[in-house]
Tab-separated table of C-alpha atoms in Angstrom:
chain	number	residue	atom	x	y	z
S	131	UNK	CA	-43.851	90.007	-53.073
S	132	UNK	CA	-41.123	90.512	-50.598
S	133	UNK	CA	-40.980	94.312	-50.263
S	134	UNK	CA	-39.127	94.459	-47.320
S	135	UNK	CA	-35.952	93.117	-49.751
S	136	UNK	CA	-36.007	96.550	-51.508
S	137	UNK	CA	-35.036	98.411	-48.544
S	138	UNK	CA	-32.726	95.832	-47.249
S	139	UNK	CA	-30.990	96.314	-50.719
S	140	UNK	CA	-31.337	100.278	-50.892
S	141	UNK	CA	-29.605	100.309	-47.386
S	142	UNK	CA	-26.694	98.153	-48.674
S	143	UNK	CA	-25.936	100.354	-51.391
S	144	UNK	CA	-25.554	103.101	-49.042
S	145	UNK	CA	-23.457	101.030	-47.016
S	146	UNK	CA	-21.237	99.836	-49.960
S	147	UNK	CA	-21.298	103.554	-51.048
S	148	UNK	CA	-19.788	104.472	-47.766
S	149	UNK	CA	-22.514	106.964	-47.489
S	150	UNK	CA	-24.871	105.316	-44.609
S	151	UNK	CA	-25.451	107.968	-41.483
S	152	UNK	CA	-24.785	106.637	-38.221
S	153	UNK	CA	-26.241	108.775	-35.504
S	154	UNK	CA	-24.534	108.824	-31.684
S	155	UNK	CA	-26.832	109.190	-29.257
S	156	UNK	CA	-26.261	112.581	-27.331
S	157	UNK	CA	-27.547	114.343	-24.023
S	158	UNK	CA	-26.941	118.069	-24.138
S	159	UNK	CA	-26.579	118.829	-20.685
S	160	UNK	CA	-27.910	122.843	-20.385
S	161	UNK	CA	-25.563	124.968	-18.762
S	162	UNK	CA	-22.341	123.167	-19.730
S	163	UNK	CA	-22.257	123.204	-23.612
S	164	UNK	CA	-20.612	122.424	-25.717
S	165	UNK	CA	-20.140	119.125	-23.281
S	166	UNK	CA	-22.271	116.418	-23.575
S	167	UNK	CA	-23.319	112.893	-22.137
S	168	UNK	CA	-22.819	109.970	-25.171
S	169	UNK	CA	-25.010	107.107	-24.420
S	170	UNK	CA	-22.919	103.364	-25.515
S	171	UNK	CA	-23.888	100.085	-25.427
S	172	UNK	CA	-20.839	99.968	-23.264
S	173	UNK	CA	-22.485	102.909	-21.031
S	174	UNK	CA	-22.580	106.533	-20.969
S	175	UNK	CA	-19.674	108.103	-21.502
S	176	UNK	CA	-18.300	112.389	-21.411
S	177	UNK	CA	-17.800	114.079	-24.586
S	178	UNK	CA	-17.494	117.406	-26.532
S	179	UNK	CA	-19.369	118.511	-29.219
S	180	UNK	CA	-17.572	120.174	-31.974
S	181	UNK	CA	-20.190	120.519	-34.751
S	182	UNK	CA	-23.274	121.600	-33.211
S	183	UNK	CA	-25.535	124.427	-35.467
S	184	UNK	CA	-26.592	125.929	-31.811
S	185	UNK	CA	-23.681	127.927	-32.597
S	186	UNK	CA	-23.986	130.803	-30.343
S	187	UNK	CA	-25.212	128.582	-27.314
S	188	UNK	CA	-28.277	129.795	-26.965
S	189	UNK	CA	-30.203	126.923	-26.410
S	190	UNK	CA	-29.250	127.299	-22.884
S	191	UNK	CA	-29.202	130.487	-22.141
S	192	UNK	CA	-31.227	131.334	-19.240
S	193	UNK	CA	-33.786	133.960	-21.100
S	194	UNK	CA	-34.500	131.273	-23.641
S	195	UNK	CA	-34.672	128.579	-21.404
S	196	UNK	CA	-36.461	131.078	-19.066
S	197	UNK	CA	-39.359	131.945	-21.820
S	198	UNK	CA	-39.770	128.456	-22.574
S	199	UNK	CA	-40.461	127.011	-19.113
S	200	UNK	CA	-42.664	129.724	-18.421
S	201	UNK	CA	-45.023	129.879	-21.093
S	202	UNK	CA	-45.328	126.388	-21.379
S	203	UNK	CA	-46.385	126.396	-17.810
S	204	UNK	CA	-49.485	129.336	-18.559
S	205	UNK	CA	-50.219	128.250	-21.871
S	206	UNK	CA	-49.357	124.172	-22.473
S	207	UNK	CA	-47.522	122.551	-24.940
S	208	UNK	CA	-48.783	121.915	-28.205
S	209	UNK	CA	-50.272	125.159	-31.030
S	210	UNK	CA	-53.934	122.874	-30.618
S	211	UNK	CA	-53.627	122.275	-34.698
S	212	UNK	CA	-53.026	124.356	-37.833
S	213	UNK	CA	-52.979	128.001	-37.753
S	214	UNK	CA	-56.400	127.895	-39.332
S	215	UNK	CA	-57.995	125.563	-37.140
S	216	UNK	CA	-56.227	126.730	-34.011
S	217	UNK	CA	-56.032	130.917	-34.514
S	218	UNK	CA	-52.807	132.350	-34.146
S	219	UNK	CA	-50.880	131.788	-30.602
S	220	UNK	CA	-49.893	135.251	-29.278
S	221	UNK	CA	-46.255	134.325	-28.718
S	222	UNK	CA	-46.361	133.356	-32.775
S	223	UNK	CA	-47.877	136.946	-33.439
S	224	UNK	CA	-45.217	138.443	-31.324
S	225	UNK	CA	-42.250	136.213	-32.593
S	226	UNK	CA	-43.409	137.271	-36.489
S	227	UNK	CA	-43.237	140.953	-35.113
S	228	UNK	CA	-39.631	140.079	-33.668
S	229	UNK	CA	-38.360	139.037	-37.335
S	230	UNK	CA	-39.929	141.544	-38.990
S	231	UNK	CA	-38.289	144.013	-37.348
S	232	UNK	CA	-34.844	142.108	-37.302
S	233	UNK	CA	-34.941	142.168	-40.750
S	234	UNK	CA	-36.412	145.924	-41.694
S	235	UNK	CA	-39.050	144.342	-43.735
S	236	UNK	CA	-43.206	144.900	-42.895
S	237	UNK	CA	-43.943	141.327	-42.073
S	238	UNK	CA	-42.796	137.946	-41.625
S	239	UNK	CA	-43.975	134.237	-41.540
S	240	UNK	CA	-42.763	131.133	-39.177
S	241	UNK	CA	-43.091	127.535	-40.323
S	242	UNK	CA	-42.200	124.585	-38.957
S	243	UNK	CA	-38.593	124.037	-40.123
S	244	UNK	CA	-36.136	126.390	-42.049
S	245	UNK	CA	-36.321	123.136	-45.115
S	246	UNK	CA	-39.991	124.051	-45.078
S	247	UNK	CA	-39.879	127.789	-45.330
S	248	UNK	CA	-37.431	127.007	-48.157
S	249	UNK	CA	-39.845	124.596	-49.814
S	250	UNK	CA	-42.813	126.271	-49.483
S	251	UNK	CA	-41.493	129.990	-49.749
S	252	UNK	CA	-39.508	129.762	-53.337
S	253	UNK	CA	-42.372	127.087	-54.708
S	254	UNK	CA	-45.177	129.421	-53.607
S	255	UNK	CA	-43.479	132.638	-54.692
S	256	UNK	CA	-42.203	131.182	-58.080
S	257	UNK	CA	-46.197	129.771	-58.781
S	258	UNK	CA	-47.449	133.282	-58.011
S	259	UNK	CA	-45.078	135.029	-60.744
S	260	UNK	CA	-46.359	134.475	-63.998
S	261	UNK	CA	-43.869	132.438	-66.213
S	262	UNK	CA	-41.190	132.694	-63.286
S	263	UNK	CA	-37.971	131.666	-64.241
S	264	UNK	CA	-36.109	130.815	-61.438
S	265	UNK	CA	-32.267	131.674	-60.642
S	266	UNK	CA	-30.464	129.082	-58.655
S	267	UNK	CA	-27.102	129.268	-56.871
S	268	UNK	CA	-25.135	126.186	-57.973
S	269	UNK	CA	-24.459	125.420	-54.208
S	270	UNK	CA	-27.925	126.467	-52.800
S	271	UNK	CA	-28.738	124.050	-50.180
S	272	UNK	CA	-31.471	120.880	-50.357
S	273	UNK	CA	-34.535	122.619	-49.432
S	274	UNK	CA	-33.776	125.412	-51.495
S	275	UNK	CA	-33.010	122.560	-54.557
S	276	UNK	CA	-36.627	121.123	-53.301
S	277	UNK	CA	-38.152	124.320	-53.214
S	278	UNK	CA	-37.104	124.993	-57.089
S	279	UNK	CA	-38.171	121.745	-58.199
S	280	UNK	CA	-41.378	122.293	-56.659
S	281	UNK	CA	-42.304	125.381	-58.033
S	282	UNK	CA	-42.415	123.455	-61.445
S	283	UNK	CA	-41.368	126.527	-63.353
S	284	UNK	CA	-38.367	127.365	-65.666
S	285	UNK	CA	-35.254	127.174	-63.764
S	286	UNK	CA	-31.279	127.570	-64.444
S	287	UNK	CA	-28.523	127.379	-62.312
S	288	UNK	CA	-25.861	129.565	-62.104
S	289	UNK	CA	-22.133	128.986	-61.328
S	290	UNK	CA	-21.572	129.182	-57.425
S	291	UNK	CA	-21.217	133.124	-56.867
S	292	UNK	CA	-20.342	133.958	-60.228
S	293	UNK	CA	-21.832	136.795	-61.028
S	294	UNK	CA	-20.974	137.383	-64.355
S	295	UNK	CA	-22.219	134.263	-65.217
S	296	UNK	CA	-25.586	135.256	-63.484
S	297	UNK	CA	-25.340	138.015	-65.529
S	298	UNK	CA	-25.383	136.394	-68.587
S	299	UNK	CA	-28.424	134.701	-67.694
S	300	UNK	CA	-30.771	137.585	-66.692
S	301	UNK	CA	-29.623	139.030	-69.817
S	302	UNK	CA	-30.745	136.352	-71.653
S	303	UNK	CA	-34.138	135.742	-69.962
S	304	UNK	CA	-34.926	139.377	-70.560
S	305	UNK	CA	-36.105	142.534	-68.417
S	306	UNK	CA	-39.753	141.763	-68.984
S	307	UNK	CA	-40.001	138.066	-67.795
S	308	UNK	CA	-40.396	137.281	-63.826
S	309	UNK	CA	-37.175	136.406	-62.425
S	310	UNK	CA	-36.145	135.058	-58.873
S	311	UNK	CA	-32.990	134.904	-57.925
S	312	UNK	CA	-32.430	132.217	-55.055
S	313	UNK	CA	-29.015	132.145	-52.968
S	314	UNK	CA	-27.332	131.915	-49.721
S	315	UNK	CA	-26.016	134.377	-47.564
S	316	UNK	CA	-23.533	132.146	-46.359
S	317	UNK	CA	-22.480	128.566	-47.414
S	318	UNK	CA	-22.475	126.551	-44.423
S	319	UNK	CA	-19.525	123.752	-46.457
S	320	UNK	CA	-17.283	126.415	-46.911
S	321	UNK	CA	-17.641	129.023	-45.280
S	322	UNK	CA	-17.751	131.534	-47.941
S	323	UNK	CA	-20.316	134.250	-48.382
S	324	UNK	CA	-22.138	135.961	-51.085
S	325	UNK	CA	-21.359	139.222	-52.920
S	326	UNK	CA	-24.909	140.253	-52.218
S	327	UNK	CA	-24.369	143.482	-52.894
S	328	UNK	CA	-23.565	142.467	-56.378
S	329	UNK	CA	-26.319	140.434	-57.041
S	330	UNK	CA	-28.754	143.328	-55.990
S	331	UNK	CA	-26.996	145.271	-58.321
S	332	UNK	CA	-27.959	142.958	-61.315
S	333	UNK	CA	-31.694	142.303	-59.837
S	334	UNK	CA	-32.335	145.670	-59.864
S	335	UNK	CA	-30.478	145.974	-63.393
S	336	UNK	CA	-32.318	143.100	-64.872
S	337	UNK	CA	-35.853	143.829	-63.215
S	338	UNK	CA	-35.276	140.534	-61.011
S	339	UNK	CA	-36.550	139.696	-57.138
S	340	UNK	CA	-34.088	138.224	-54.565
S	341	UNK	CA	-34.435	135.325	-52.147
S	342	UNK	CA	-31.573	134.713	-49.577
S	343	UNK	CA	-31.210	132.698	-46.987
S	344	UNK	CA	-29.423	133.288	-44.274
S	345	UNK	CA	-29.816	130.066	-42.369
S	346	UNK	CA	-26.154	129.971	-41.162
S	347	UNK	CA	-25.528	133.530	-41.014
S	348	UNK	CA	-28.682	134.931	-39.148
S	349	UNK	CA	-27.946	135.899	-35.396
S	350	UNK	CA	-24.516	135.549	-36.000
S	351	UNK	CA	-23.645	138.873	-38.281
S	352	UNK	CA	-24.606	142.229	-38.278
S	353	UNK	CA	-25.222	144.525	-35.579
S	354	UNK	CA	-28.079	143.272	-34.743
S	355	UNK	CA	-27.443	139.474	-35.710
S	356	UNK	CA	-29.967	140.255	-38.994
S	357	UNK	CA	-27.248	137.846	-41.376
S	358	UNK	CA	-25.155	138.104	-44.059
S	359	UNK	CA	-27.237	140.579	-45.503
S	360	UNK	CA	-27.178	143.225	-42.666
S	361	UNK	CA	-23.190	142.763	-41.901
S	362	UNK	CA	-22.838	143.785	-45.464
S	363	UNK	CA	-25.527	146.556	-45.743
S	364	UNK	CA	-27.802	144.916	-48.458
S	365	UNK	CA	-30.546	143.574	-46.574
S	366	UNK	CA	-33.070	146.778	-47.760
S	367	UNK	CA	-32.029	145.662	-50.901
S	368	UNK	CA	-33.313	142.012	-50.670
S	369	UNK	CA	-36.644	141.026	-51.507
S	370	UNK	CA	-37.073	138.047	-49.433
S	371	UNK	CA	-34.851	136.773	-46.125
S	372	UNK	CA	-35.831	133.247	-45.195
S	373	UNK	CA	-33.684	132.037	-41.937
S	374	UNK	CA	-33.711	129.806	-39.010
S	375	UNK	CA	-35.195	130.066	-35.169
S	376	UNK	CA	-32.766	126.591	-35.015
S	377	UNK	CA	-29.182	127.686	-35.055
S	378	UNK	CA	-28.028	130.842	-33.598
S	379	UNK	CA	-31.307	131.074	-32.194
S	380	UNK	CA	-31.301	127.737	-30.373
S	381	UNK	CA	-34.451	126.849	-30.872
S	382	UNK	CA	-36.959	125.522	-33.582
S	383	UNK	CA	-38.256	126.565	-37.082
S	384	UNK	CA	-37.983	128.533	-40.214
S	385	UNK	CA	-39.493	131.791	-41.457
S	386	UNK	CA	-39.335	134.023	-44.281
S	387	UNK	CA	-39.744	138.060	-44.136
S	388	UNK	CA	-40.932	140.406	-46.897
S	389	UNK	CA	-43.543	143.030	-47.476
S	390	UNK	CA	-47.145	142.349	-46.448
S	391	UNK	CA	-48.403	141.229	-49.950
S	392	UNK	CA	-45.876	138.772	-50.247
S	393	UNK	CA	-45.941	137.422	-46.691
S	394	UNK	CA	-49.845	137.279	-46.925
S	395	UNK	CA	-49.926	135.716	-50.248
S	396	UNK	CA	-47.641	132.758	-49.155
S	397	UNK	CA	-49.783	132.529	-46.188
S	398	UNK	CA	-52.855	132.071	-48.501
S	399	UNK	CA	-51.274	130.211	-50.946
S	400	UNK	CA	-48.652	127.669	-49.334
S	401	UNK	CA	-50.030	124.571	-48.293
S	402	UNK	CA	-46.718	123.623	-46.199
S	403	UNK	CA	-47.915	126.654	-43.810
S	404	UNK	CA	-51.985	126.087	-44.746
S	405	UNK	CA	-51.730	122.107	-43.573
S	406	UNK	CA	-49.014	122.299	-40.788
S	407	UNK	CA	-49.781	122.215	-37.112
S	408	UNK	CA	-48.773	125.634	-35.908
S	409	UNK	CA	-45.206	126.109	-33.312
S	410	UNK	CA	-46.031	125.941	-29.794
S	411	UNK	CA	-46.092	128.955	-27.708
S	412	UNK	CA	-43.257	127.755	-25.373
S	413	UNK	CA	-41.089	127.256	-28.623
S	414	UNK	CA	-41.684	130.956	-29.987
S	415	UNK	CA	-41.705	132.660	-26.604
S	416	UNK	CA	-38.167	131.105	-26.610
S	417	UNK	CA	-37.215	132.401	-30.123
S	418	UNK	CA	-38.135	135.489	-29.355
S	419	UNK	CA	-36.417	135.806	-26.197
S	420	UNK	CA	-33.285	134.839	-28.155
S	421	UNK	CA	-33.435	136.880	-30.735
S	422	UNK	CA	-34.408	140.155	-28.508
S	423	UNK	CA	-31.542	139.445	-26.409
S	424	UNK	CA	-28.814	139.094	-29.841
S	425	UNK	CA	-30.505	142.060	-30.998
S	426	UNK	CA	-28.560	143.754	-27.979
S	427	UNK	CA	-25.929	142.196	-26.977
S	428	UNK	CA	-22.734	141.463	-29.329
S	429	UNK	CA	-20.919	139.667	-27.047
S	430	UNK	CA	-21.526	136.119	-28.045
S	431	UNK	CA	-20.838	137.242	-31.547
S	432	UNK	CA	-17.510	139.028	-30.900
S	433	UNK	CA	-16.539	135.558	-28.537
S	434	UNK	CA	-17.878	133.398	-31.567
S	435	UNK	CA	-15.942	135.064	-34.124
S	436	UNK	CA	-12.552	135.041	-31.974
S	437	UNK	CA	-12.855	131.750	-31.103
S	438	UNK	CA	-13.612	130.525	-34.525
S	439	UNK	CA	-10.693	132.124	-35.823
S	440	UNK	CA	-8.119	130.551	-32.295
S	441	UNK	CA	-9.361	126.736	-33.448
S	442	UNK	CA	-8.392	127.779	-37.347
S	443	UNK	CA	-4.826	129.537	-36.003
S	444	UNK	CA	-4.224	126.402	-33.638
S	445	UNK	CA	-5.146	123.620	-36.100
S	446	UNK	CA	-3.216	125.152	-38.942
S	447	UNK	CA	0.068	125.631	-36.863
S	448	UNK	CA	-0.424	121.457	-35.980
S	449	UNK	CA	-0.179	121.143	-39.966
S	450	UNK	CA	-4.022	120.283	-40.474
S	451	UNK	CA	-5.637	121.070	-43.714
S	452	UNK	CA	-8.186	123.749	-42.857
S	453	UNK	CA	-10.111	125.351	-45.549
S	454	UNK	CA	-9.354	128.900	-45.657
S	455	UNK	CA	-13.012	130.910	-44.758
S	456	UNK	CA	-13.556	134.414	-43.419
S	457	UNK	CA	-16.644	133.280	-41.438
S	458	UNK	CA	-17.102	130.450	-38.434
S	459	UNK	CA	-17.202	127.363	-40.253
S	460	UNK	CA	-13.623	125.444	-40.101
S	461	UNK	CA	-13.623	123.055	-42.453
S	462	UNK	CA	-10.786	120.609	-42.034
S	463	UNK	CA	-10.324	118.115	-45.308
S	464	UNK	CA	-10.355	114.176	-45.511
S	465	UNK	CA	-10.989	113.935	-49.385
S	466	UNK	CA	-11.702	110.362	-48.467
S	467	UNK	CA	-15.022	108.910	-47.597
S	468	UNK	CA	-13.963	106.092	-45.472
S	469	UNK	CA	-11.206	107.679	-43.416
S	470	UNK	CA	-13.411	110.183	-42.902
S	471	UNK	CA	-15.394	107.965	-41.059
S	472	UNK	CA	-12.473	106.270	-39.064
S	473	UNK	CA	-11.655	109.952	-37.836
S	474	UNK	CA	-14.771	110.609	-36.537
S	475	UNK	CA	-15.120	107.159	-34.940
S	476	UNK	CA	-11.777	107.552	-33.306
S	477	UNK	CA	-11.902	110.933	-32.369
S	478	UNK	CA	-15.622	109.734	-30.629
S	479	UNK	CA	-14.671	106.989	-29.047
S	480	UNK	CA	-10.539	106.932	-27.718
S	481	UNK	CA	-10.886	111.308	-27.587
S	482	UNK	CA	-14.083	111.719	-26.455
S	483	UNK	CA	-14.647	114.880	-28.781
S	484	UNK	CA	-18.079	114.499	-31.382
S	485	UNK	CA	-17.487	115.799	-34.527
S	486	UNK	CA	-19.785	114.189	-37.481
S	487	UNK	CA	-18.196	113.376	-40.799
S	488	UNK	CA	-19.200	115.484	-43.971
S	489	UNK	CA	-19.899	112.804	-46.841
S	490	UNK	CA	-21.403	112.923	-49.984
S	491	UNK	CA	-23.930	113.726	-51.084
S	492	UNK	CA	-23.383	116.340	-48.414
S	493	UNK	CA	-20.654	117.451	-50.349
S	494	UNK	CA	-19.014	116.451	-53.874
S	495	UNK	CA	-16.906	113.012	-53.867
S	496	UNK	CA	-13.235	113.346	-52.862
S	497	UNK	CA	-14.139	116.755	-50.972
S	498	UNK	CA	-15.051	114.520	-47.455
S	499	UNK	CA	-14.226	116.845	-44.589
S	500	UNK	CA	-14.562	117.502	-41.229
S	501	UNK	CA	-16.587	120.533	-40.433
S	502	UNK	CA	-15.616	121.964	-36.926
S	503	UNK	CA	-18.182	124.639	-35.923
S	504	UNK	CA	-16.682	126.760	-32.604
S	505	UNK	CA	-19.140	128.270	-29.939
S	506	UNK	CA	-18.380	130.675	-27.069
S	507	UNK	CA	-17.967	128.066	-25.012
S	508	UNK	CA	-14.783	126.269	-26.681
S	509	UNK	CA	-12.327	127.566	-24.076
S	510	UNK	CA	-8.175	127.004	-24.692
S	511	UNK	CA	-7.944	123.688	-23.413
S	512	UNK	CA	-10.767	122.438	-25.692
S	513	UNK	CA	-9.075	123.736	-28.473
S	514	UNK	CA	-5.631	122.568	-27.810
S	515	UNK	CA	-6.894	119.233	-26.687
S	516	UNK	CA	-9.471	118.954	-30.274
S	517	UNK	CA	-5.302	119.829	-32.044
S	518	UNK	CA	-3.930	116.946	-30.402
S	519	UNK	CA	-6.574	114.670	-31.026
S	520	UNK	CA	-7.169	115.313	-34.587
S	521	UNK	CA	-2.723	115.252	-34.958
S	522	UNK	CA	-3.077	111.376	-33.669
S	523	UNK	CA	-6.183	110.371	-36.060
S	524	UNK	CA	-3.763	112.037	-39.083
S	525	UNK	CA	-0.936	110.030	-38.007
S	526	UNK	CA	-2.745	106.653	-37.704
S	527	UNK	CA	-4.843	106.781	-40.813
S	528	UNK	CA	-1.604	108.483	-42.709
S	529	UNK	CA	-3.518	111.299	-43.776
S	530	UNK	CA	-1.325	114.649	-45.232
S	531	UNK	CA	-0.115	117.210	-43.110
S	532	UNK	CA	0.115	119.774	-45.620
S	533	UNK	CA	-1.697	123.141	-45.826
S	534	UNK	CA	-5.071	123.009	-47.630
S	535	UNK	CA	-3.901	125.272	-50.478
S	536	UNK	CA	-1.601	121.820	-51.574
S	537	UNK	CA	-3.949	119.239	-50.868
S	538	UNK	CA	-6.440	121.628	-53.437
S	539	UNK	CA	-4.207	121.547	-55.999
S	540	UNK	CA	-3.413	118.501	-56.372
């Protein structure tokens, strides 16, 4: 049997589908984000990056970069296995004691990647609740979708932040059954948040546990960068907070925070922490360092936020249709698949400026957009010269200038 024919035909579909993901091979050159170093067969070649999740920078920022070198010099590189076979690396003990605290709760856990703390958190807490049913955000990311599916207990999904319509659910599974409620703190498509408040409100109505993530939101909002959760005074409120060390945090991994029974049970009980070589020291020495130094200082989130909000002024006055949000994703909408790749092959390789197309199943069909994440770093000439660029792609693939509201309705 010629198995190799089944890929070569699942690959063509995506292709025909307009949905296969082209990778450009980038050098992030520390100390100069957001440029970059795009390696072509033609040679390598200058560029910006415009939709990196580093969004704060920190990935090289000297205290981060600092912690890393250094610990990897006294300790080594790798954990030396799972946490089990291995022990616990101090810097992991001390990086768990870091999120903790960001987050008010008594104790947290780090995995690997924020899609495994998703999978193996909501699985292993939903398992642990007897006859769980779980409450699912209509919009809730992949791993949070895997996590669900996993937990292979009753589940329903709710309208995307509607909370009457969550609501109506809770009422019907009734006050005495386990409930989890699963959502976002921010939705990284659109840029909209959560009413979180709201949602406690009903949990705590309807006898229900909450499980955010605040992936895109963590380091980023709140006076201390604790998320979504803290900018809006709920996070005492939540149950769970699963989050990234990857974005605002610049480095690598997931991790969920709680109280010390639940934290401990999903330790026990997960086998995506159980089986799982453990972060290396150098790796959480530089979370921690990261988030110790957000913790303090607010001014890469007060540059973040008024930058983000100069590219979505500037772009809108060229007549580009960007997706009203009140956080730091800038959507800009294609609503077309393929000249949504053109754009970002043009703007790549005649602007120089990266900016990865947003395709389904990424998003729904006919909703294709660019999504333009600002940094710190973004001065005025980036953002005028990003205006221009993306003015000439409209013009040449005859794309409408027309505000997003009209594009959305029709």
């Amino acid at each position: 049997m010629g198995y190799n024919t089944y890929f070569v035909d699942a690959l063509n579909r995506l292709h025909e589908e307009r949905r296969y993901r082209v990778f450009a091979h980038l050098e992030r050159l520390a100390g100069r984000f957001p440029r970059a170093i795009h390696h072509t067969p033609d040679g390598p070649r200058d560029v910006i990056v415009w939709c990196s999740n580093d969004y704060l920078g920190m990935g090289q920022h000297p205290k981060v970069v600092g912690a890393m070198v250094e610990t990897a010099t006294r300790m080594g590189t790798g954990a030396g296995g799972t946490r089990n076979i291995a022990g616990n690396n101090h810097p992991l003990v001390l990086l768990e004691q870091e999120l903790a605290d960001l987050h008010g709760k008594e104790a947290g856990l780090v995995f690997t990647s924020g899609y495994v703390s998703n999978d193996a958190g909501i699985s292993t807490i939903a398992k642990l609740l007897p006859n769980c049913l779980i409450l699912s955000d209509a919009l809730n990311h992949n791993s949070m979708i895997t996590g669900v599916r996993n937990a292979g207990t009753d589940k329903v999904v709710w309208r995307h932040n509607d909370v009457e319509h969550l609501e109506d659910l809770l009422k019907k599974a009734g006050k005495e059954r386990a409930k989890l409620i699963v959502f976002e703190g921010l939705y990284s498509m659109d840029g909209d948040v959560s009413p979180i408040g709201k949602i406690c409100d009903l949990a705590e109505k309807y006898n229900a546990m909450t499980y955010i993530d605040e992936v895109h939101a963590v380091g980023m909002y709140g006076a201390r960068g604790g998320g979504q959760a803290e900018q809006q005074g709920e996070m005492g409120r939540i149950d769970v907070i699963e989050a990234t060390l990857a974005k605002a945090f610049g480095c690598l991994g997931g991790y969920i925070a709680g109280s010390h029974a639940l934290v401990d049970a999903v330790r026990s009980y997960a086998p995506g922490f159980i089986f799982t070589t453990a972060l290396p020291p150098a790796v959480c020495a530089a979370a921690t360092a990261a988030i110790r130094h957000l913790k303090d200082s607010t001014w890469e989130r007060e540059r973040h936020q008024e930058r983000a909000a100069k590219v979505k002024a500037v772009l809108s006055a060229a007549g580009l249709p960007v997706m009203p949000t009140d956080t730091h994703i800038v959507p800009v909408m294609v609503c077309d698949a393929d000249k949504c790749k053109q754009a970002t092959d043009i703007l790549l390789e005649e602007h120089g400026i990266y900016i990865q197309p947003i395709n389904y199943p990424t998003v729904p069909k006919g909703t294709e957009r660019l999504r333009i994440t600002p940094s710190p770093y973004h001065e005025d000439a980036l953002v005028h010269a990003l205006a221009e660029a993306l003015v000439d792609v409209w013009e040449r693939l005859e794309l409408p200038r027309k505000p997003f509201n009209a594009i959305a309705a029709e």
